[in-house]
Structures are given as structure tokens and as C-alpha cells.
CSV table of C-alpha atoms in Angstrom, one decimal:
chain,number,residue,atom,x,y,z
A,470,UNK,CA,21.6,160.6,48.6
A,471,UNK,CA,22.7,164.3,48.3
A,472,UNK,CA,23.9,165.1,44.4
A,473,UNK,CA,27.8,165.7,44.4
A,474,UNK,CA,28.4,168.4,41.6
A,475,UNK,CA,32.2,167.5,41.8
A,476,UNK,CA,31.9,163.4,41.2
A,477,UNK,CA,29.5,164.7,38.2
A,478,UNK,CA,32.3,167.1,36.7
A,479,UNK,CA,34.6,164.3,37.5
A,480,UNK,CA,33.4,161.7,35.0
A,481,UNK,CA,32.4,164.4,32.4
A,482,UNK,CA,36.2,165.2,32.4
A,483,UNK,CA,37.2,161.2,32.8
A,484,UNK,CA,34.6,160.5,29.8
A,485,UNK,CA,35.6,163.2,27.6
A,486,UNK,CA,39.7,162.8,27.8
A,487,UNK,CA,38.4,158.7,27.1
A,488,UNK,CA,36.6,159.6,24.2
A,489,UNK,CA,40.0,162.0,23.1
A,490,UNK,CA,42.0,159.3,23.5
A,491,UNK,CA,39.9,157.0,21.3
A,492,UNK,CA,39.3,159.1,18.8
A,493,UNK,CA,43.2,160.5,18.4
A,494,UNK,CA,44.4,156.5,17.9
A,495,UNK,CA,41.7,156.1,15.4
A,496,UNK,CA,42.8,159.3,14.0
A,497,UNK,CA,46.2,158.4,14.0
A,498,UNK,CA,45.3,154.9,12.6
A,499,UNK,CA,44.4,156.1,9.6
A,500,UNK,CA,48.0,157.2,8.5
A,501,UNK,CA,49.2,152.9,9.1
A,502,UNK,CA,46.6,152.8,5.8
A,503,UNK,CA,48.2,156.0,3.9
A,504,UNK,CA,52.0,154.5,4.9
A,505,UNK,CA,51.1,150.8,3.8
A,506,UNK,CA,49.5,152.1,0.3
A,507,UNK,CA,52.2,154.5,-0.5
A,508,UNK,CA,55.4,152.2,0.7
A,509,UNK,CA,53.5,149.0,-1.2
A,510,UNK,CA,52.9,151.1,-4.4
A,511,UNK,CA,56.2,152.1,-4.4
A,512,UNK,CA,58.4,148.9,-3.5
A,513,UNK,CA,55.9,145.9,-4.8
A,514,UNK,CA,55.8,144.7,-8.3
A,515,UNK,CA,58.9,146.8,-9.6
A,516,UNK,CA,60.5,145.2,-12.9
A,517,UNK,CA,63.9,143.5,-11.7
A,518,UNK,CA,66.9,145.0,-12.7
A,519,UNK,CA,70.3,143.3,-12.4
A,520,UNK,CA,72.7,145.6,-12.0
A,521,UNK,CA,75.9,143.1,-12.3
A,522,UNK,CA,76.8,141.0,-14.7
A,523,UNK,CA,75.3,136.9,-14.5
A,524,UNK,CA,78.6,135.3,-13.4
A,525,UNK,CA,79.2,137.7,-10.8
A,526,UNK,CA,75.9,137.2,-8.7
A,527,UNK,CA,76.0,135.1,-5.7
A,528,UNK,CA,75.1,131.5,-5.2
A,529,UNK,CA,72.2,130.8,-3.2
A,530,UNK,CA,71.2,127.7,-1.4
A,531,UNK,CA,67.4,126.8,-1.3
A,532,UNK,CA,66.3,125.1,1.8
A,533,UNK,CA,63.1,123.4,1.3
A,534,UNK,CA,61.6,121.5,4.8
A,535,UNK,CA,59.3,119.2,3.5
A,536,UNK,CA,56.5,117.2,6.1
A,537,UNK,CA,53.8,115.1,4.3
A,538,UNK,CA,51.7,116.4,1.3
A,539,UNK,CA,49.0,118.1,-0.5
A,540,UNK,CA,47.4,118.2,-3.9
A,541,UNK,CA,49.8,120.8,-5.3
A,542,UNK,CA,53.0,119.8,-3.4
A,543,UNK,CA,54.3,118.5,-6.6
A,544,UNK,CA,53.8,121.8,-9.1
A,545,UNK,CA,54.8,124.2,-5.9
A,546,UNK,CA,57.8,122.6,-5.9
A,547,UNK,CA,58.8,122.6,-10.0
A,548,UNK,CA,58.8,126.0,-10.0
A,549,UNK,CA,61.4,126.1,-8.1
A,550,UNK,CA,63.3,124.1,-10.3
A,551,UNK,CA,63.2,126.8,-12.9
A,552,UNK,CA,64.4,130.2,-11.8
A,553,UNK,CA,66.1,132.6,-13.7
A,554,UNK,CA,68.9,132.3,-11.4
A,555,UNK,CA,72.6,131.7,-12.5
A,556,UNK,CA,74.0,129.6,-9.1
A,557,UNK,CA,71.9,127.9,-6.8
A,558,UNK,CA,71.0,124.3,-5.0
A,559,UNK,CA,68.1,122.8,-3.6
A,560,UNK,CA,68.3,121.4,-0.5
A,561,UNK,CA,65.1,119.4,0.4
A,562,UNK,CA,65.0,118.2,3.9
A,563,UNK,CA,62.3,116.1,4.6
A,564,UNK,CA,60.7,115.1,8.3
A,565,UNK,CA,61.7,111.3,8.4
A,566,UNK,CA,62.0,108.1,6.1
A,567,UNK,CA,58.5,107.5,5.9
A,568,UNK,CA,57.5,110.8,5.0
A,569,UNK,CA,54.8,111.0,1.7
A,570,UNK,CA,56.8,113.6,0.5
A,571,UNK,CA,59.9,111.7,0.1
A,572,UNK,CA,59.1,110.0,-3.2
A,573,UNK,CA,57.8,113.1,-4.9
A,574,UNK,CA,61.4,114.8,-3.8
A,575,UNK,CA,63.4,112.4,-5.1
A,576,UNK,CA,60.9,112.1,-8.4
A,577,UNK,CA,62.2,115.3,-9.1
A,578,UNK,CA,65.7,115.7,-8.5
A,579,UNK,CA,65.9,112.8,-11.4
A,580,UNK,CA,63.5,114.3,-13.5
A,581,UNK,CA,65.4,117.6,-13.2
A,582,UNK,CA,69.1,117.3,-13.3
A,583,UNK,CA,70.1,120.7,-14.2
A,584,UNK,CA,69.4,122.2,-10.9
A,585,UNK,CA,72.0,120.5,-8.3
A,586,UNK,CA,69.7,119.2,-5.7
A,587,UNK,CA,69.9,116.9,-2.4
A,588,UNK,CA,67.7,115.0,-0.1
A,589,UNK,CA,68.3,115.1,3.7
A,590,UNK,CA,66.1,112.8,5.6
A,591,UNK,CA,65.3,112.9,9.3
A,592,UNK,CA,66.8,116.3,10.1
A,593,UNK,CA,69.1,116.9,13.6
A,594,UNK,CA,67.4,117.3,17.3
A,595,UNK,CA,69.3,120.9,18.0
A,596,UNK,CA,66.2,122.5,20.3
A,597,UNK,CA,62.4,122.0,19.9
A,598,UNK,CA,61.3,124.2,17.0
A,599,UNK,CA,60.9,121.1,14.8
A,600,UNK,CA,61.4,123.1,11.3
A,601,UNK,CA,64.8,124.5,12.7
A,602,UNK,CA,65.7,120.2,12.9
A,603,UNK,CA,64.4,119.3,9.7
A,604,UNK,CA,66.3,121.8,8.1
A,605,UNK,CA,69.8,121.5,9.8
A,606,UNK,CA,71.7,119.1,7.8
A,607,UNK,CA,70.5,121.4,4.5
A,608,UNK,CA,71.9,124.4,6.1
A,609,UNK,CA,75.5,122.0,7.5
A,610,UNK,CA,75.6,121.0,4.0
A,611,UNK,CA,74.7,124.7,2.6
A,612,UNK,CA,78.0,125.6,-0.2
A,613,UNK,CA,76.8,129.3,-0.4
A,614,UNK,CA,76.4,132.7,1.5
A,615,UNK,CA,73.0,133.5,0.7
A,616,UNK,CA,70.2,130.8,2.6
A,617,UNK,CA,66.6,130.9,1.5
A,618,UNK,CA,64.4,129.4,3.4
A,619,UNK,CA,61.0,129.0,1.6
A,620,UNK,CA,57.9,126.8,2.7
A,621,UNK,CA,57.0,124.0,1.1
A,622,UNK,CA,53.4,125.4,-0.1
A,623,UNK,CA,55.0,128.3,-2.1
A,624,UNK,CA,55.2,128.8,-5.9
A,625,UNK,CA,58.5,131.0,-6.9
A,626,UNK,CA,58.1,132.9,-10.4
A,627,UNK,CA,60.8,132.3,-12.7
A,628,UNK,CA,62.5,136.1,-11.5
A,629,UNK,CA,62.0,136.1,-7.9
A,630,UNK,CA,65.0,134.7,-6.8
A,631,UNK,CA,66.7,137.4,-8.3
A,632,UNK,CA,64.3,139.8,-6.9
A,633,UNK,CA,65.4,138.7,-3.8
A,634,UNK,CA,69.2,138.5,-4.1
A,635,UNK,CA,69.2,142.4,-6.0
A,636,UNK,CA,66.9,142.8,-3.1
A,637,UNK,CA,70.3,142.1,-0.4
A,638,UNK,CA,72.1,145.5,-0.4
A,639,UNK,CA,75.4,145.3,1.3
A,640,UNK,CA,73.5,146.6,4.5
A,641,UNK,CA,71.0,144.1,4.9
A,642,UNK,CA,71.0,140.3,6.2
A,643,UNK,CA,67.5,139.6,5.4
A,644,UNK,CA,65.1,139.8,2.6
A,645,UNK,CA,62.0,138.4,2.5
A,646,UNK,CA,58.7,138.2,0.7
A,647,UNK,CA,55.8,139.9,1.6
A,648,UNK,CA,53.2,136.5,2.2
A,649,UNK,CA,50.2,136.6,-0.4
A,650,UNK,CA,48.7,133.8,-1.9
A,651,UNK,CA,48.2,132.5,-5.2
A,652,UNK,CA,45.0,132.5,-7.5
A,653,UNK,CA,42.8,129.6,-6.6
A,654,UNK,CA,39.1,128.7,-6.0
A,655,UNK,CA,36.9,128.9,-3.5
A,656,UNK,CA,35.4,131.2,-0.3
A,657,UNK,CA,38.5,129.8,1.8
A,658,UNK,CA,40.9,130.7,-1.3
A,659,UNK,CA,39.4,134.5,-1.7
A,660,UNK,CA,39.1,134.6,2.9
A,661,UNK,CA,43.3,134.1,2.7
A,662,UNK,CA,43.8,136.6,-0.4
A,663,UNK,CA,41.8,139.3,1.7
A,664,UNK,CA,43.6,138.7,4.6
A,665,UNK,CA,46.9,138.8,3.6
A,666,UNK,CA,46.4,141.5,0.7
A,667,UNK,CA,45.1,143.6,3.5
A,668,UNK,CA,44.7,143.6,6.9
A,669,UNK,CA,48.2,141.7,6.6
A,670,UNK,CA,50.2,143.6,4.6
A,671,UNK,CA,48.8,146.8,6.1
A,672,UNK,CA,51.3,145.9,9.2
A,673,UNK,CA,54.2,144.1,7.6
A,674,UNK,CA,54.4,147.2,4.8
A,675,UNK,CA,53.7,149.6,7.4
A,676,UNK,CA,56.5,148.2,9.7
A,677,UNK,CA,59.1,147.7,7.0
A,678,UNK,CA,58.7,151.3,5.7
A,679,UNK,CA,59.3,152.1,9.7
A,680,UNK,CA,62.4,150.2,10.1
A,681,UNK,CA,60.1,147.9,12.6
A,682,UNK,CA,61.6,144.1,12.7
A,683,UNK,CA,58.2,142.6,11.1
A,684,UNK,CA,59.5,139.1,9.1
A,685,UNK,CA,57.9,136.2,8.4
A,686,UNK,CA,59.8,132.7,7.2
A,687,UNK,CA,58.0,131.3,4.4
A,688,UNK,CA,60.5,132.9,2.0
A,689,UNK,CA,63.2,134.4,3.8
A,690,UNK,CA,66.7,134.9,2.0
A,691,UNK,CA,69.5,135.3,4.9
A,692,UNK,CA,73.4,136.1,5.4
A,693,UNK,CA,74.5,132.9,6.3
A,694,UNK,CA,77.2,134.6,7.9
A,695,UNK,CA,75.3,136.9,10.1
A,696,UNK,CA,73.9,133.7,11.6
A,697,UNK,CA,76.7,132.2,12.3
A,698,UNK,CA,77.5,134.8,14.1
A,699,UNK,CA,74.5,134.5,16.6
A,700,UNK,CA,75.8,130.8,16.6
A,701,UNK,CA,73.8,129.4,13.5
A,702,UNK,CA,70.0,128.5,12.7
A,703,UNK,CA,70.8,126.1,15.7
A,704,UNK,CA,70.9,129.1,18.1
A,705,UNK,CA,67.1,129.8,17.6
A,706,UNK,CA,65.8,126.0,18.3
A,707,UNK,CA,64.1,127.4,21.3
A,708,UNK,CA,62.1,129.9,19.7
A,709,UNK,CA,58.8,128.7,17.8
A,710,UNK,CA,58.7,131.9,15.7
A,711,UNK,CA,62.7,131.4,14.3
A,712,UNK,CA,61.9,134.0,11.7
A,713,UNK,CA,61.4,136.9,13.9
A,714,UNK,CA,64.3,136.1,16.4
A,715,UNK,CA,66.4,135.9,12.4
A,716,UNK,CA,65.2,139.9,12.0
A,717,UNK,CA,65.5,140.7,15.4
A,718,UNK,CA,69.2,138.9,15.8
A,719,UNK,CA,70.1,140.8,12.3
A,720,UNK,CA,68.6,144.4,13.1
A,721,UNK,CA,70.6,143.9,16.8
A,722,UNK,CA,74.0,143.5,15.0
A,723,UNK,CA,72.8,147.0,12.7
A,724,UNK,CA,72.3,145.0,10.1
A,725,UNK,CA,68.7,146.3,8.0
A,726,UNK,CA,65.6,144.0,7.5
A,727,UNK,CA,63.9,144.2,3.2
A,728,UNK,CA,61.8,143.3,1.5
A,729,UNK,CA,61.4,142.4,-2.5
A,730,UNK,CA,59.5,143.4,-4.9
A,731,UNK,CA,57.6,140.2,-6.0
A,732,UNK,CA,55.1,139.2,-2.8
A,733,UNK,CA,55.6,135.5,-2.1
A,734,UNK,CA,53.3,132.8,-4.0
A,735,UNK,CA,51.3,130.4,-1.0
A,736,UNK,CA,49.7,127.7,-3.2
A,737,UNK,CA,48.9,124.8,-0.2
A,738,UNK,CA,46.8,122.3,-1.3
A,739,UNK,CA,45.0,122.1,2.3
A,740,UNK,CA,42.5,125.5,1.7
A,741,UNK,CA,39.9,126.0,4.2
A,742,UNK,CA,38.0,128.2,6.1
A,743,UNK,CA,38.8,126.1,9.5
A,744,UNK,CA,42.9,126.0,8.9
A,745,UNK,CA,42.7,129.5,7.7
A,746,UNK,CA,41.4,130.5,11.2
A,747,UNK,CA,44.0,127.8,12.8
A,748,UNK,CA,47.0,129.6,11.1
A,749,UNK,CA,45.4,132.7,12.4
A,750,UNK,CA,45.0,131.8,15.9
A,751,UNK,CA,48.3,130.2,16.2
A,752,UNK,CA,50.5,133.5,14.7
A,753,UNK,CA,48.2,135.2,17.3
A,754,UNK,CA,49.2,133.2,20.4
A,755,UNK,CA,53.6,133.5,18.9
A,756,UNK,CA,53.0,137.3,18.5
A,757,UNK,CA,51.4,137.7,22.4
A,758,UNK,CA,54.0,135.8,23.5
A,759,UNK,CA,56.9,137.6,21.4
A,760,UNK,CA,55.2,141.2,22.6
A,761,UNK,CA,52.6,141.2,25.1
A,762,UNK,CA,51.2,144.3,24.2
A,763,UNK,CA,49.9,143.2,21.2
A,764,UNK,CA,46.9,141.3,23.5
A,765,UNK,CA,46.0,144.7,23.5
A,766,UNK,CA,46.8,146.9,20.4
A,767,UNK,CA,46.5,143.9,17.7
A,768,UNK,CA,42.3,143.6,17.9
A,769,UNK,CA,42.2,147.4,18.2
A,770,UNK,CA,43.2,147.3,14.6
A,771,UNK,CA,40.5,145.9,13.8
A,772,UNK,CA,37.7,147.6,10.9
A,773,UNK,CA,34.6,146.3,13.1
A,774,UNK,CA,36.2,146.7,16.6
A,775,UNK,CA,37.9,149.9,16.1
A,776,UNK,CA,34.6,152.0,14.6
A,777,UNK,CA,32.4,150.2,17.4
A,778,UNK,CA,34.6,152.3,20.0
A,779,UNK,CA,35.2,155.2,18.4
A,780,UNK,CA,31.6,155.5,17.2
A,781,UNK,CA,30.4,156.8,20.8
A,782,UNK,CA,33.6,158.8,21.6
A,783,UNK,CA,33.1,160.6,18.4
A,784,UNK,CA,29.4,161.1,19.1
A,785,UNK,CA,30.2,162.4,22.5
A,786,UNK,CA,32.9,165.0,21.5
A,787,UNK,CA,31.2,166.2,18.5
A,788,UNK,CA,27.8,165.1,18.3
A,789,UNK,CA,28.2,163.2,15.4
A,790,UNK,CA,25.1,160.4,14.3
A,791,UNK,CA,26.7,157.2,15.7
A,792,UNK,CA,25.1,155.5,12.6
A,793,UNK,CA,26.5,157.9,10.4
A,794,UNK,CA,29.9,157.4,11.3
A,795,UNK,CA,30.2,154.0,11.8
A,796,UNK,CA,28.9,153.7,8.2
A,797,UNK,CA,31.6,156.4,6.9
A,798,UNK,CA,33.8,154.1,9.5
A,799,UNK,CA,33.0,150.7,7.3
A,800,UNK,CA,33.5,152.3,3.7
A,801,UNK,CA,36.7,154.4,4.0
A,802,UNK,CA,38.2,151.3,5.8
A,803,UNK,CA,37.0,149.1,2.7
A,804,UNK,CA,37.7,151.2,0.0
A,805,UNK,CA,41.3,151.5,1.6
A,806,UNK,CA,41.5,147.6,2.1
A,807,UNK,CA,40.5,147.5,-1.8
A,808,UNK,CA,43.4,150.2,-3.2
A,809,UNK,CA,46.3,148.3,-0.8
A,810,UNK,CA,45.0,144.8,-2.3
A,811,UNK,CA,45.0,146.0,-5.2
A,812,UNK,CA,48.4,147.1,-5.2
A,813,UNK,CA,49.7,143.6,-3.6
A,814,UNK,CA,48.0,141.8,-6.4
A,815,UNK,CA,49.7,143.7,-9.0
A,816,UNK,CA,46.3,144.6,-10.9
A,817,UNK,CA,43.1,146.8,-10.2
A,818,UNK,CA,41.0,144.7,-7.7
A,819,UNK,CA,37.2,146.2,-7.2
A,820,UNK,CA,35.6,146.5,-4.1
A,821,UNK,CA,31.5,145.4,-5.7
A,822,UNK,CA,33.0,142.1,-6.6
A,823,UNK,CA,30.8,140.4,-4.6
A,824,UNK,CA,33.0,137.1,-3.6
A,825,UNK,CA,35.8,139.6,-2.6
A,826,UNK,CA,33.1,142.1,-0.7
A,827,UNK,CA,31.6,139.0,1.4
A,828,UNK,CA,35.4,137.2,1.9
A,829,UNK,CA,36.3,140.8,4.0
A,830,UNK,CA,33.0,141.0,6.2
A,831,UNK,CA,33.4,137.8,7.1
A,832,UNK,CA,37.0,138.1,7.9
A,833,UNK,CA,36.8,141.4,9.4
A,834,UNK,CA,33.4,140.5,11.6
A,835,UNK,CA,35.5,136.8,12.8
A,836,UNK,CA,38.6,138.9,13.3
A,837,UNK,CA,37.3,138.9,17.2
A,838,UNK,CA,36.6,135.6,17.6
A,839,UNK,CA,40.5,134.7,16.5
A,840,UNK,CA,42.4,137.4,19.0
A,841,UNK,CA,39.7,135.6,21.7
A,842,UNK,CA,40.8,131.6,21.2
A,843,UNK,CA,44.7,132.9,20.7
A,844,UNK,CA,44.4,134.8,24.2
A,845,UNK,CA,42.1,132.0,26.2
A,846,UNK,CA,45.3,129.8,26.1
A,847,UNK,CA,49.1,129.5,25.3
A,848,UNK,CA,49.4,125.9,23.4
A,849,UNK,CA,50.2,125.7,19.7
A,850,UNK,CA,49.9,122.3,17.9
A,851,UNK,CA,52.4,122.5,15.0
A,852,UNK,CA,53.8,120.3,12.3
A,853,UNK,CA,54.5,116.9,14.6
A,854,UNK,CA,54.5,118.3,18.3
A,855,UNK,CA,52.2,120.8,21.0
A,856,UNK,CA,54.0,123.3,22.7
A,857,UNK,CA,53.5,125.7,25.2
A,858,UNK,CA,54.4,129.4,24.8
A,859,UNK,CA,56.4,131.4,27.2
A,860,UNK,CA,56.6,135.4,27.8
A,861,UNK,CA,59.8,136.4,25.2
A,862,UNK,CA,58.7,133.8,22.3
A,863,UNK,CA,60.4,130.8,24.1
A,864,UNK,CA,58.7,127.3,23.9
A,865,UNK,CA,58.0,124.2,26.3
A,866,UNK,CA,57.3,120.9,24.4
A,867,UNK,CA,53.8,119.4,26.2
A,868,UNK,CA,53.7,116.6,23.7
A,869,UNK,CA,55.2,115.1,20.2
């Protein structure tokens, strides 16, 4: 076979404008790191100010959907009995009458009497997200203007409902909490605080400083008008990822997305290494089927992935040791990972601690192996039911 000079040019140019692509997004990646640190350091851990006087904040109604318990159920959910807060309920709205939870609810409502506080029991069938029906006759029954909606596995220090509320400027419909975890033991424990200190907050920093709709629901504090507008909570039923379609609904109508100061507390008593990669895979398969793009552009974030691909397109445009860089690759990213977590935790965290160095290999080298079992399939087990995810978030119920 004769050589063809031209089909030789051909992939030199195809190669080299690869490798230019690869190593511009990697470039440009770099800045997500910069924006995250600089937004975090500037927004997280501020001391809260009240700007108005006590009486004239407003009331706030807590809505709590409880299903079954865990080992620290019972002290997540104290805390919430004693915020700094002027005006605010608890509205705990447990799965069904047989529910484990429903003893320790009412234990405390007695126990605490300050705080006005009620039970709902067996929520109302309004679509197939099952939290959406657990909580719907707490939001029916909801006396204020301000809903938060906070998971049952999260602690709430004593100032972070204010935090939240002086959070709610007069432009903005939601607030939330930027998910971290609280201190406990154990590899599973330090895996989560990585994750979401980093690699997590990277994004949901990165996309707030943007203006990008990036909201989770653990602790979300909401206009209750603005969903009424959209028809109520009732409206999203369909959706699995309710918190999202909130933002998105909120940033449709103009309204701004924020978040507060103090990140939010996740204390669950069920801590391993296997739900930790379950949670994972599940917010993986929502967020494909929310934005189908991010099959693509979500594992390119990725420490590991990310220096593996730009290691030969940086070797072939400037001849650099492929070792070399994917070393320089590895570091930068950590030391980076170490300054943002840092700043989420609220004190100096070092990267040679060597629990906290082997926690983000491992979740950085299984980071893969998560975007692979979210993409291989579509169905989501959650709380009591499987569903299957459509393109644009919407669910099918397969079983309950």
C-alpha cells in the first residue's frame, strides 16, 4: 500500500486540535477551583447579623418528613427544637401509622412544649415523588410564608435558621444550605466529609457564584408564595428531584436562587461506605436524566480521569514528561481540594492527615466506577418505591 502524505497530515492536524481541545477544558477547569475557593471563603461561615428587630422577623414553618430510624434520629432532631429563632413550628410528617419514627416524634413534642409542633401521619397521594406526599398535609397545615424543608438526618445549629431567613433578600425564593456533614467516626464518615467538602461543593459554590440553578432539598427554606404560584409543592409530584424543579420554577419567575452562610449539618445514623456510593449513584442517574449532558461533562471533572486525558495531549503539544504532569496533575488538584475543604469546614484542614489523604484517593479513584452503574441503567430505589427515570427529570413508578 502506497504512503498517502495527505491522510498522514490529516490526523497530525485531527490529533493536535484533540489534544488543544483537551488541554483548553483542563485549562479552563482550573478557574471552577479558583471561583469555588474565592465565592466559599467569602459567603461560608460569616457571623449572622440581624438587621431588624426580633418581633419583626418572619415566621417560618419547619417541615420535617420523617420514614423509619437511625441511631441519631432522636438528637438530629432536638436541635431543631432549640433555634435561636423568634416564630417558628415544626411540622413532622411521618410515612404511615406504623412508622418507628412515630413514637420518638411524638416523645418530643411533649418533652418540648415551647416550640409549637404537630404530627401528620400517612401524608396525601398528590404524584409519585413519595417525600412531596409525606409532606403535604405539613405544608396544607403550614401558618407561615417561609417553608423549610430539612431532612430528617440533619443537625441545625442554634443560629442557622436565622442564617437562612437574613439569607432571603426580597429578590430571592430560595435559600438553601450548602450539604456537609457532621463530625463523626469512621472511613465512611471522613469518604462523605471529602466528598461533599470538595468535589461537591466545588460545583454547587461554583454554580451559585454563576447564577446556575444548583439546589439541593435537605435544607431548603422557600417562598411559600412563589410555589403556589407554580400550583404548590403538589405541582412537582412528578419529578423525583423536587428540589431542583423548586430553583428552576423560582429562577423562571426572576426570582434568585442563595445560599447561607452556615453549610448544612448531615448527621444519619446509617454511615457506610456502600450507601455512600448508593446516594452517589442515585443523584447521578436524577442529574443524567434532569441534563443529559452531564453523562458526558460530570466524570470529566474528575481529579483521576481528567489528568489521565490531558496527560498525553499535553505531552503531544508540548513535550511535557507524561509522568511529570500527571503527578503536578494529582497535587495541585489535592492541595486545592484541601484549601476549599478547609474553608467549608470553617477551620484549617491539612492535606498529610493521613485518614483525610486516603478518604480522597479512594473517592477520587471510585469516582468512575459511580458515573458507570448511574449510566448502565435508569431505576432509582428510594425511600418506599423503584422508579424509572425519564429524559427532563420525570418519573415512572416500576414498583412500591
Amino acid at each position: 500500500m502506497d504512503f498517502d502524505p495527505s491522510n498522514y497530515f490529516q490526523f497530525q492536524y485531527v490529533s493536535a486540535l484533540f489534544s488543544l481541545l483537551i488541554f483548553i477544558f483542563w485549562f479552563g477547569y482550573w478557574s471552577l477551583h479558583l471561583i469555588a475557593i474565592i465565592y466559599g471563603s467569602r459567603k461560608l461561615h460569616r457571623k449572622v447579623k440581624c438587621n431588624v428587630e426580633a418581633d419583626s422577623l418572619p415566621g417560618v414553618s419547619i417541615i420535617k418528613p420523617l420514614v423509619g430510624v437511625d441511631s441519631n434520629l432522636i438528637s438530629n432532631l432536638t436541635t431543631f427544637f432549640f433555634l435561636n429563632y423568634p416564630k417558628y413550628e415544626i411540622l413532622f410528617c411521618v410515612h404511615d401509622a406504623s412508622d418507628s419514627s412515630l413514637p420518638i416524634v411524638r416523645s418530643l413534642v411533649e418533652k418540648y412544649p415551647h416550640v409549637p409542633a404537630k404530627v401528620f401521619i400517612g401524608g396525601t397521594t398528590v404524584g409519585l415523588n413519595p417525600k412531596i406526599n409525606n409532606m403535604m398535609p405539613g405544608y396544607v397545615a403550614a401558618q407561615y410564608q417561609l417553608i423549610l424543608i430539612s431532612d430528617s438526618g440533619l443537625r441545625m445549629k442554634k443560629e442557622a435558621l436565622l442564617d437562612m431567613v437574613m439569607s432571603m433578600r426580597e429578590d430571592t425564593a430560595v435559600v438553601t444550605q450548602l450539604p456537609f456533614t457532621y463530625d463523626r467516626k469512621g472511613f465512611a464518615a471522613m469518604l462523605e466529609k471529602v466528598y461533599f467538602g470538595t468535589a461537591h461543593a466545588r460545583i454547587y459554590l461554583t454554580a451559585h457564584a454563576l447564577g446556575i440553578v444548583c439546589s439541593t432539598g435537605m435544607s431548603s427554606l422557600l417562598r411559600k408564595s412563589v410555589l403556589e404560584e407554580a400550583g404548590g409543592i403538589q405541582a412537582f409530584g412528578k419529578y423525583i428531584a423536587e428540589d431542583y424543579f423548586f430553583a428552576k420554577n423560582a429562577k423562571s419567575k426572576g426570582w434568585k436562587c442563595a445560599i447561607s452562610s452556615l453549610p448544612a449539618l448531615q448527621n444519619s445514623g446509617i454511615c457506610s461506605v456502600t450507601h455512600f456510593h448508593d446516594r452517589l449513584t442515585r443523584w447521578a442517574r436524577l442529574r443524567f436524566a434532569m441534563l443529559p449532558y452531564t453523562v458526558v461533562l460530570e466524570p470529566l471533572q474528575e481529579c483521576i480521569l481528567l489528568g489521565a486525558l490531558t496527560m498525553p495531549a499535553a505531552s503531544y503539544i508540548f513535550g511535557w514528561n507524561c509522568a511529570i504532569f500527571f503527578l503536578a496533575h494529582v497535587f495541585c488538584w489535592l492541595f486545592l481540594d484541601c484549601v476549599l475543604l478547609s474553608i467549608v469546614q470553617g477551620y484549617c484542614v491539612t492535606c498529610g492527615q493521613m485518614r483525610l489523604l486516603f478518604a480522597w484517593l479512594y473517592r477520587e479513584l471510585s469516582a468512575s466506577s459511580v458515573f458507570v452503574r448511574a449510566a448502565w441503567n435508569q431505576t432509582i430505589h428510594w425511600r418506599t418505591a423503584t422508579f424509572r427515570l425519564r429524559w427532563g427529570g420525570v418519573a415512572e413508578l416500576v414498583q412500591s
